[in-house]
Amino acid sequence: MLKRYKMSIKVAVGMSGGVDSSITAYLLKKEGYEVIGLTINIAYSSSIKDAKKVAEYLNIPHFFVDLKKEFEEKIIKYFVESYKHGYTPNPCVFCNKLIKFGLLLEKAKELGADFLSTGHYVRKVWDEERKTYLLMRAKDLKKDQSYFLGMLTQEQIKKTLFPLGELTKEEVRKIADELGIFVANKKESQDICFLPDKDYKRFLSKYLEDKPGKIITEDGKEVGYHSGVFSFTIGQRRGLRVALGVPVYVKDIDPNTGNVTVTDREKVFGKEVYAVNVNYPSYFPEKRELRAYAMIRYNMKPSPGVLKIVSEKEVLFIFDDPQWAITPGQILVCYLDNHVLCAGIIERK
């Protein structure tokens, strides 16, 4: 009876050509849902071909969705403008909010889908007490991707399914291997999709003109020169081309003066993180100051501290222990009881 009920529910799966989205589609079809595949044609051609082949293997309809123009306007522009002003952006977070769970979700609805599903490692859990859906960290904490979804709205979460939240990466690959799907052992990409060669400086040079500036120490001493602030990020050591006899790291980037300040490693640590444009995916907390955990980049373990809500769109998080390279433009994601409480863009103090 349950499977028959699910057959009346249509789910569009965002298929990238990788093993995670492929197994997402398989699991949903196995559960009895009517499944279709959607692929945004902004990725590499090989990924698009792989997605199509997997859809054929699973015997599900597959559609290409042309969002190149929208991607350029919403994501590329944001990426370029951020670096232009001395910030280090996280385009994947906003691609999820605006493209995958925004425009792609709308396309799914146009095709008659009741839900959109992706291969993200995250859990969607109903909170009966608060009457809202929570974004919980995945079973596989090494693969947990809740950090990238902190900017989603409750309406977007309601219309999304995450079948991989209760699985580990090893289990997903095992399922694919047992099925004989050719992407079972496909190498996982850690790159930004529009930077396959990881050369963001060359990419930015197509949009931004060189604007020479100085590399200085904290006391204002000139120790070098550079061709543009977009070549730097907080905590950077390599590529500075300065010789001070000891290793130095970027501590501050001033897009107005063009100065890049370098210092010794210990001074790049900090405790306080101020974030703006804050989003609460599930609910706005009653307390304005509370203990929580936070991440300032994806590849870190959530660390404890105090969250202070300055206003509806501004927060200050004070870590218990100093954190390396708090970087303006990156995303602060705060957790409470293992679910995403809020997320915002790290701003200069």
Tab-separated table of C-alpha atoms in Angstrom:
chain	number	residue	atom	x	y	z
A	1	MET	CA	0.000	0.000	0.000
A	2	LEU	CA	2.819	2.390	0.910
A	3	LYS	CA	4.693	1.713	-2.317
A	4	ARG	CA	1.509	2.227	-4.326
A	5	TYR	CA	1.067	5.591	-2.579
A	6	LYS	CA	4.623	6.615	-3.403
A	7	MET	CA	4.037	5.795	-7.078
A	8	SER	CA	1.715	8.801	-7.152
A	9	ILE	CA	4.524	11.081	-5.888
A	10	LYS	CA	6.855	12.467	-8.536
A	11	VAL	CA	10.420	13.341	-7.525
A	12	ALA	CA	12.916	15.206	-9.692
A	13	VAL	CA	16.516	14.295	-8.903
A	14	GLY	CA	19.284	16.771	-9.594
A	15	MET	CA	21.761	14.514	-11.411
A	16	SER	CA	25.379	15.641	-11.752
A	17	GLY	CA	26.785	12.458	-13.240
A	18	GLY	CA	28.411	11.442	-9.945
A	19	VAL	CA	27.775	8.426	-7.757
A	20	ASP	CA	25.854	10.312	-5.045
A	21	SER	CA	23.105	11.728	-7.249
A	22	SER	CA	22.978	8.483	-9.240
A	23	ILE	CA	22.291	6.390	-6.151
A	24	THR	CA	19.827	9.017	-4.921
A	25	ALA	CA	17.785	8.426	-8.076
A	26	TYR	CA	18.078	4.648	-7.702
A	27	LEU	CA	16.988	4.625	-4.042
A	28	LEU	CA	13.944	6.789	-4.697
A	29	LYS	CA	12.865	4.633	-7.626
A	30	LYS	CA	13.393	1.521	-5.501
A	31	GLU	CA	11.133	3.012	-2.806
A	32	GLY	CA	8.378	3.386	-5.372
A	33	TYR	CA	8.504	7.051	-6.294
A	34	GLU	CA	8.045	8.231	-9.871
A	35	VAL	CA	11.528	9.560	-10.616
A	36	ILE	CA	12.832	11.914	-13.298
A	37	GLY	CA	16.370	13.230	-13.661
A	38	LEU	CA	17.336	16.879	-14.126
A	39	THR	CA	20.816	18.074	-15.073
A	40	ILE	CA	21.883	21.709	-15.141
A	41	ASN	CA	24.124	22.240	-18.163
A	42	ILE	CA	26.729	24.401	-16.458
A	43	ALA	CA	29.015	21.503	-15.520
A	44	TYR	CA	31.594	19.719	-17.686
A	45	SER	CA	30.268	17.973	-20.782
A	46	SER	CA	31.539	14.626	-19.474
A	47	SER	CA	29.413	15.000	-16.340
A	48	ILE	CA	26.339	15.777	-18.435
A	49	LYS	CA	26.970	12.669	-20.539
A	50	ASP	CA	27.425	10.546	-17.425
A	51	ALA	CA	24.142	11.808	-15.952
A	52	LYS	CA	22.303	10.933	-19.152
A	53	LYS	CA	23.846	7.442	-19.249
A	54	VAL	CA	22.884	6.768	-15.610
A	55	ALA	CA	19.315	7.910	-16.271
A	56	GLU	CA	19.136	5.514	-19.221
A	57	TYR	CA	20.541	2.719	-17.045
A	58	LEU	CA	17.887	3.383	-14.382
A	59	ASN	CA	15.220	3.736	-17.060
A	60	ILE	CA	14.019	7.138	-15.904
A	61	PRO	CA	13.215	10.259	-17.982
A	62	HIS	CA	16.060	12.769	-18.113
A	63	PHE	CA	15.996	16.478	-18.879
A	64	PHE	CA	18.655	19.135	-19.392
A	65	VAL	CA	17.952	22.512	-17.824
A	66	ASP	CA	19.717	25.494	-19.375
A	67	LEU	CA	20.595	27.903	-16.579
A	68	LYS	CA	23.842	29.283	-17.980
A	69	LYS	CA	22.569	32.848	-18.159
A	70	GLU	CA	21.124	32.746	-14.654
A	71	PHE	CA	24.281	31.108	-13.302
A	72	GLU	CA	26.390	33.855	-14.831
A	73	GLU	CA	24.173	36.585	-13.382
A	74	LYS	CA	23.665	35.139	-9.901
A	75	ILE	CA	26.802	33.124	-9.129
A	76	ILE	CA	29.656	34.231	-11.369
A	77	LYS	CA	28.886	37.902	-10.775
A	78	TYR	CA	28.779	37.334	-7.006
A	79	PHE	CA	32.054	35.390	-7.166
A	80	VAL	CA	33.858	38.106	-9.128
A	81	GLU	CA	32.472	41.055	-7.138
A	82	SER	CA	33.454	39.381	-3.867
A	83	TYR	CA	37.098	39.024	-4.879
A	84	LYS	CA	37.080	42.538	-6.314
A	85	HIS	CA	36.234	43.870	-2.857
A	86	GLY	CA	38.738	41.733	-0.973
A	87	TYR	CA	36.387	38.934	0.096
A	88	THR	CA	36.815	35.185	-0.393
A	89	PRO	CA	33.372	33.876	-1.441
A	90	ASN	CA	31.760	30.457	-1.196
A	91	PRO	CA	29.816	30.168	-4.475
A	92	CYS	CA	28.519	26.654	-3.739
A	93	VAL	CA	26.374	27.903	-0.829
A	94	PHE	CA	24.611	30.454	-3.018
A	95	CYS	CA	24.381	28.113	-5.982
A	96	ASN	CA	22.433	25.767	-3.713
A	97	LYS	CA	20.095	28.510	-2.533
A	98	LEU	CA	19.537	30.310	-5.835
A	99	ILE	CA	20.162	27.736	-8.562
A	100	LYS	CA	19.708	24.143	-7.367
A	101	PHE	CA	17.043	24.690	-4.726
A	102	GLY	CA	15.768	27.830	-6.429
A	103	LEU	CA	15.506	27.755	-10.213
A	104	LEU	CA	15.950	23.989	-10.562
A	105	LEU	CA	13.212	23.417	-7.985
A	106	GLU	CA	10.921	25.696	-10.018
A	107	LYS	CA	11.711	23.691	-13.143
A	108	ALA	CA	10.915	20.491	-11.264
A	109	LYS	CA	7.509	21.917	-10.341
A	110	GLU	CA	6.880	22.847	-13.981
A	111	LEU	CA	7.494	19.212	-14.893
A	112	GLY	CA	4.907	18.127	-12.337
A	113	ALA	CA	7.304	17.007	-9.607
A	114	ASP	CA	6.160	17.101	-5.984
A	115	PHE	CA	9.720	17.135	-4.634
A	116	LEU	CA	13.292	17.845	-5.669
A	117	SER	CA	15.983	15.476	-4.421
A	118	THR	CA	19.765	15.771	-4.387
A	119	GLY	CA	22.751	13.663	-3.411
A	120	HIS	CA	23.699	15.847	-0.453
A	121	TYR	CA	24.727	14.121	2.767
A	122	VAL	CA	22.292	15.768	5.179
A	123	ARG	CA	19.131	14.738	7.033
A	124	LYS	CA	15.722	16.408	6.936
A	125	VAL	CA	13.905	15.812	10.225
A	126	TRP	CA	10.465	16.980	11.326
A	127	ASP	CA	10.467	18.772	14.692
A	128	GLU	CA	7.046	18.098	16.194
A	129	GLU	CA	7.506	20.579	19.019
A	130	ARG	CA	8.466	23.496	16.777
A	131	LYS	CA	6.334	22.302	13.820
A	132	THR	CA	9.174	22.760	11.375
A	133	TYR	CA	11.711	20.783	9.357
A	134	LEU	CA	15.300	20.767	10.620
A	135	LEU	CA	18.474	20.291	8.605
A	136	MET	CA	20.422	17.755	10.652
A	137	ARG	CA	24.020	16.708	10.158
A	138	ALA	CA	24.408	13.482	8.184
A	139	LYS	CA	25.098	10.052	9.630
A	140	ASP	CA	28.453	10.179	7.849
A	141	LEU	CA	30.006	13.149	9.636
A	142	LYS	CA	33.043	13.001	7.351
A	143	LYS	CA	30.759	13.689	4.394
A	144	ASP	CA	28.162	15.881	6.102
A	145	GLN	CA	27.169	18.731	3.753
A	146	SER	CA	24.728	20.644	5.935
A	147	TYR	CA	27.247	23.513	5.894
A	148	PHE	CA	26.480	24.130	2.227
A	149	LEU	CA	22.714	24.235	2.800
A	150	GLY	CA	22.543	26.745	5.638
A	151	MET	CA	21.087	29.452	3.384
A	152	LEU	CA	18.033	27.388	2.366
A	153	THR	CA	14.571	28.527	3.427
A	154	GLN	CA	11.978	26.394	5.174
A	155	GLU	CA	9.896	26.352	1.969
A	156	GLN	CA	12.856	24.962	0.013
A	157	ILE	CA	13.523	22.325	2.670
A	158	LYS	CA	9.866	21.248	2.672
A	159	LYS	CA	10.019	20.449	-1.038
A	160	THR	CA	13.307	18.522	-0.890
A	161	LEU	CA	14.287	14.910	-0.129
A	162	PHE	CA	17.752	13.767	1.003
A	163	PRO	CA	17.980	9.949	0.726
A	164	LEU	CA	21.720	9.802	1.508
A	165	GLY	CA	21.483	11.401	4.937
A	166	GLU	CA	21.366	8.043	6.715
A	167	LEU	CA	24.110	6.439	4.610
A	168	THR	CA	27.895	6.612	4.568
A	169	LYS	CA	29.895	7.260	1.426
A	170	GLU	CA	31.219	3.702	1.578
A	171	GLU	CA	27.657	2.344	1.652
A	172	VAL	CA	26.689	4.487	-1.332
A	173	ARG	CA	29.667	3.260	-3.373
A	174	LYS	CA	28.876	-0.328	-2.375
A	175	ILE	CA	25.303	0.001	-3.660
A	176	ALA	CA	26.578	1.440	-6.930
A	177	ASP	CA	29.173	-1.314	-7.264
A	178	GLU	CA	26.580	-4.040	-6.638
A	179	LEU	CA	24.326	-2.500	-9.281
A	180	GLY	CA	27.181	-2.341	-11.735
A	181	ILE	CA	26.691	1.386	-12.333
A	182	PHE	CA	29.758	2.675	-14.147
A	183	VAL	CA	30.111	5.736	-11.883
A	184	ALA	CA	30.516	3.555	-8.762
A	185	ASN	CA	34.173	4.465	-8.347
A	186	LYS	CA	34.172	7.766	-10.183
A	187	LYS	CA	36.611	10.185	-8.602
A	188	GLU	CA	34.916	12.746	-6.410
A	189	SER	CA	35.383	16.368	-7.426
A	190	GLN	CA	36.309	18.822	-4.667
A	191	ASP	CA	36.552	21.716	-7.090
A	192	ILE	CA	34.237	24.618	-7.795
A	193	CYS	CA	32.314	23.447	-10.875
A	194	PHE	CA	33.289	26.408	-13.058
A	195	LEU	CA	36.965	26.182	-12.022
A	196	PRO	CA	37.989	22.683	-13.140
A	197	ASP	CA	41.665	23.652	-13.211
A	198	LYS	CA	41.468	25.355	-9.768
A	199	ASP	CA	43.060	28.463	-11.280
A	200	TYR	CA	40.717	31.102	-9.902
A	201	LYS	CA	43.249	33.880	-10.519
A	202	ARG	CA	43.258	33.208	-14.242
A	203	PHE	CA	39.458	33.009	-14.210
A	204	LEU	CA	39.151	36.331	-12.378
A	205	SER	CA	41.602	38.013	-14.744
A	206	LYS	CA	38.948	37.696	-17.463
A	207	TYR	CA	36.676	39.958	-15.432
A	208	LEU	CA	38.978	42.125	-13.318
A	209	GLU	CA	41.801	44.447	-14.308
A	210	ASP	CA	45.063	44.411	-12.405
A	211	LYS	CA	45.174	47.033	-9.660
A	212	PRO	CA	48.687	47.087	-8.164
A	213	GLY	CA	49.081	47.513	-4.420
A	214	LYS	CA	51.494	47.089	-1.548
A	215	ILE	CA	52.236	44.208	0.781
A	216	ILE	CA	52.887	45.642	4.240
A	217	THR	CA	53.588	44.475	7.767
A	218	GLU	CA	51.344	45.386	10.691
A	219	ASP	CA	53.506	48.404	11.512
A	220	GLY	CA	53.100	49.717	7.938
A	221	LYS	CA	56.468	48.697	6.532
A	222	GLU	CA	56.407	47.995	2.780
A	223	VAL	CA	57.795	44.527	2.064
A	224	GLY	CA	56.448	43.808	-1.411
A	225	TYR	CA	54.011	44.592	-4.204
A	226	HIS	CA	51.146	42.790	-5.908
A	227	SER	CA	48.985	43.101	-9.046
A	228	GLY	CA	45.555	42.938	-7.365
A	229	VAL	CA	43.859	42.095	-4.063
A	230	PHE	CA	41.876	39.320	-5.775
A	231	SER	CA	45.090	37.272	-5.723
A	232	PHE	CA	44.926	36.867	-1.939
A	233	THR	CA	42.905	35.313	0.857
A	234	ILE	CA	43.230	35.437	4.633
A	235	GLY	CA	45.797	32.944	5.954
A	236	GLN	CA	47.590	32.639	2.618
A	237	ARG	CA	51.316	31.940	2.774
A	238	ARG	CA	52.318	30.774	-0.687
A	239	GLY	CA	52.759	33.181	-3.573
A	240	LEU	CA	53.428	36.280	-1.472
A	241	ARG	CA	56.912	36.748	-2.923
A	242	VAL	CA	58.284	38.485	0.152
A	243	ALA	CA	61.502	37.581	1.956
A	244	LEU	CA	61.452	38.437	5.661
A	245	GLY	CA	63.517	35.531	6.942
A	246	VAL	CA	60.467	33.965	8.620
A	247	PRO	CA	57.159	32.640	7.234
A	248	VAL	CA	54.393	35.258	7.053
A	249	TYR	CA	50.685	34.977	6.320
A	250	VAL	CA	47.991	37.296	5.016
A	251	LYS	CA	46.082	38.847	7.922
A	252	ASP	CA	44.102	41.602	6.218
A	253	ILE	CA	43.079	42.724	2.725
A	254	ASP	CA	42.056	46.344	2.163
A	255	PRO	CA	40.404	46.779	-1.267
A	256	ASN	CA	40.228	50.554	-0.835
A	257	THR	CA	43.956	51.192	-0.358
A	258	GLY	CA	45.073	48.002	-2.092
A	259	ASN	CA	47.206	47.093	0.927
A	260	VAL	CA	47.664	43.447	1.886
A	261	THR	CA	48.882	43.047	5.461
A	262	VAL	CA	51.081	40.098	6.430
A	263	THR	CA	52.096	38.876	9.866
A	264	ASP	CA	53.322	35.793	11.738
A	265	ARG	CA	51.090	32.752	12.024
A	266	GLU	CA	49.890	33.221	15.614
A	267	LYS	CA	48.290	36.569	14.781
A	268	VAL	CA	46.039	35.055	12.092
A	269	PHE	CA	44.018	33.214	14.754
A	270	GLY	CA	40.874	34.829	16.167
A	271	LYS	CA	37.815	34.117	18.292
A	272	GLU	CA	35.146	36.596	17.161
A	273	VAL	CA	33.183	36.179	13.941
A	274	TYR	CA	30.683	38.782	12.769
A	275	ALA	CA	28.214	37.663	10.080
A	276	VAL	CA	25.543	39.468	8.070
A	277	ASN	CA	22.637	38.506	5.788
A	278	VAL	CA	21.925	35.774	8.321
A	279	ASN	CA	19.413	33.065	7.406
A	280	TYR	CA	17.471	30.821	9.805
A	281	PRO	CA	16.383	27.770	7.783
A	282	SER	CA	13.982	26.409	10.401
A	283	TYR	CA	13.151	28.870	13.181
A	284	PHE	CA	14.302	32.043	14.909
A	285	PRO	CA	15.452	31.242	18.484
A	286	GLU	CA	13.789	32.809	21.496
A	287	LYS	CA	17.085	33.584	23.245
A	288	ARG	CA	19.346	36.301	21.887
A	289	GLU	CA	22.443	34.714	23.409
A	290	LEU	CA	23.041	30.978	23.584
A	291	ARG	CA	25.679	28.271	23.538
A	292	ALA	CA	26.115	26.680	20.111
A	293	TYR	CA	28.666	25.201	17.720
A	294	ALA	CA	29.923	26.833	14.544
A	295	MET	CA	31.946	26.323	11.379
A	296	ILE	CA	33.708	29.048	9.399
A	297	ARG	CA	34.664	26.743	6.537
A	298	TYR	CA	33.541	23.342	5.281
A	299	ASN	CA	36.562	21.233	6.176
A	300	MET	CA	36.485	21.849	9.920
A	301	LYS	CA	34.798	20.276	12.918
A	302	PRO	CA	32.011	22.399	14.490
A	303	SER	CA	33.572	24.199	17.451
A	304	PRO	CA	31.777	25.459	20.589
A	305	GLY	CA	31.175	29.052	21.571
A	306	VAL	CA	28.551	31.697	22.264
A	307	LEU	CA	26.136	32.935	19.603
A	308	LYS	CA	24.948	36.509	20.096
A	309	ILE	CA	22.072	37.643	17.889
A	310	VAL	CA	22.727	41.325	17.171
A	311	SER	CA	19.678	41.750	14.929
A	312	GLU	CA	17.508	39.591	12.698
A	313	LYS	CA	20.207	39.630	10.004
A	314	GLU	CA	23.382	40.025	12.091
A	315	VAL	CA	25.117	37.710	14.555
A	316	LEU	CA	28.361	37.593	16.499
A	317	PHE	CA	29.854	34.194	17.306
A	318	ILE	CA	32.600	34.001	19.925
A	319	PHE	CA	34.534	30.730	19.816
A	320	ASP	CA	35.845	29.214	23.022
A	321	ASP	CA	39.170	28.583	21.311
A	322	PRO	CA	40.927	30.702	18.645
A	323	GLN	CA	40.226	29.664	15.051
A	324	TRP	CA	42.563	29.851	12.081
A	325	ALA	CA	42.037	32.499	9.377
A	326	ILE	CA	38.548	33.919	9.910
A	327	THR	CA	37.874	34.994	6.339
A	328	PRO	CA	35.437	37.716	5.215
A	329	GLY	CA	33.183	36.400	2.462
A	330	GLN	CA	33.154	32.834	3.757
A	331	ILE	CA	30.102	31.381	5.498
A	332	LEU	CA	29.523	31.095	9.237
A	333	VAL	CA	27.167	28.198	9.998
A	334	CYS	CA	25.899	27.715	13.555
A	335	TYR	CA	24.542	24.464	14.939
A	336	LEU	CA	22.283	23.661	17.896
A	337	ASP	CA	21.636	20.043	18.932
A	338	ASN	CA	23.198	18.838	15.665
A	339	HIS	CA	20.913	20.873	13.385
A	340	VAL	CA	21.595	24.046	11.411
A	341	LEU	CA	20.382	27.033	13.424
A	342	CYS	CA	21.609	29.823	11.162
A	343	ALA	CA	24.088	30.798	8.473
A	344	GLY	CA	25.504	34.144	7.380
A	345	ILE	CA	28.296	35.781	5.406
A	346	ILE	CA	31.397	36.607	7.444
A	347	GLU	CA	31.947	40.344	7.364
A	348	ARG	CA	34.858	42.565	8.303
A	349	LYS	CA	34.577	43.947	11.808
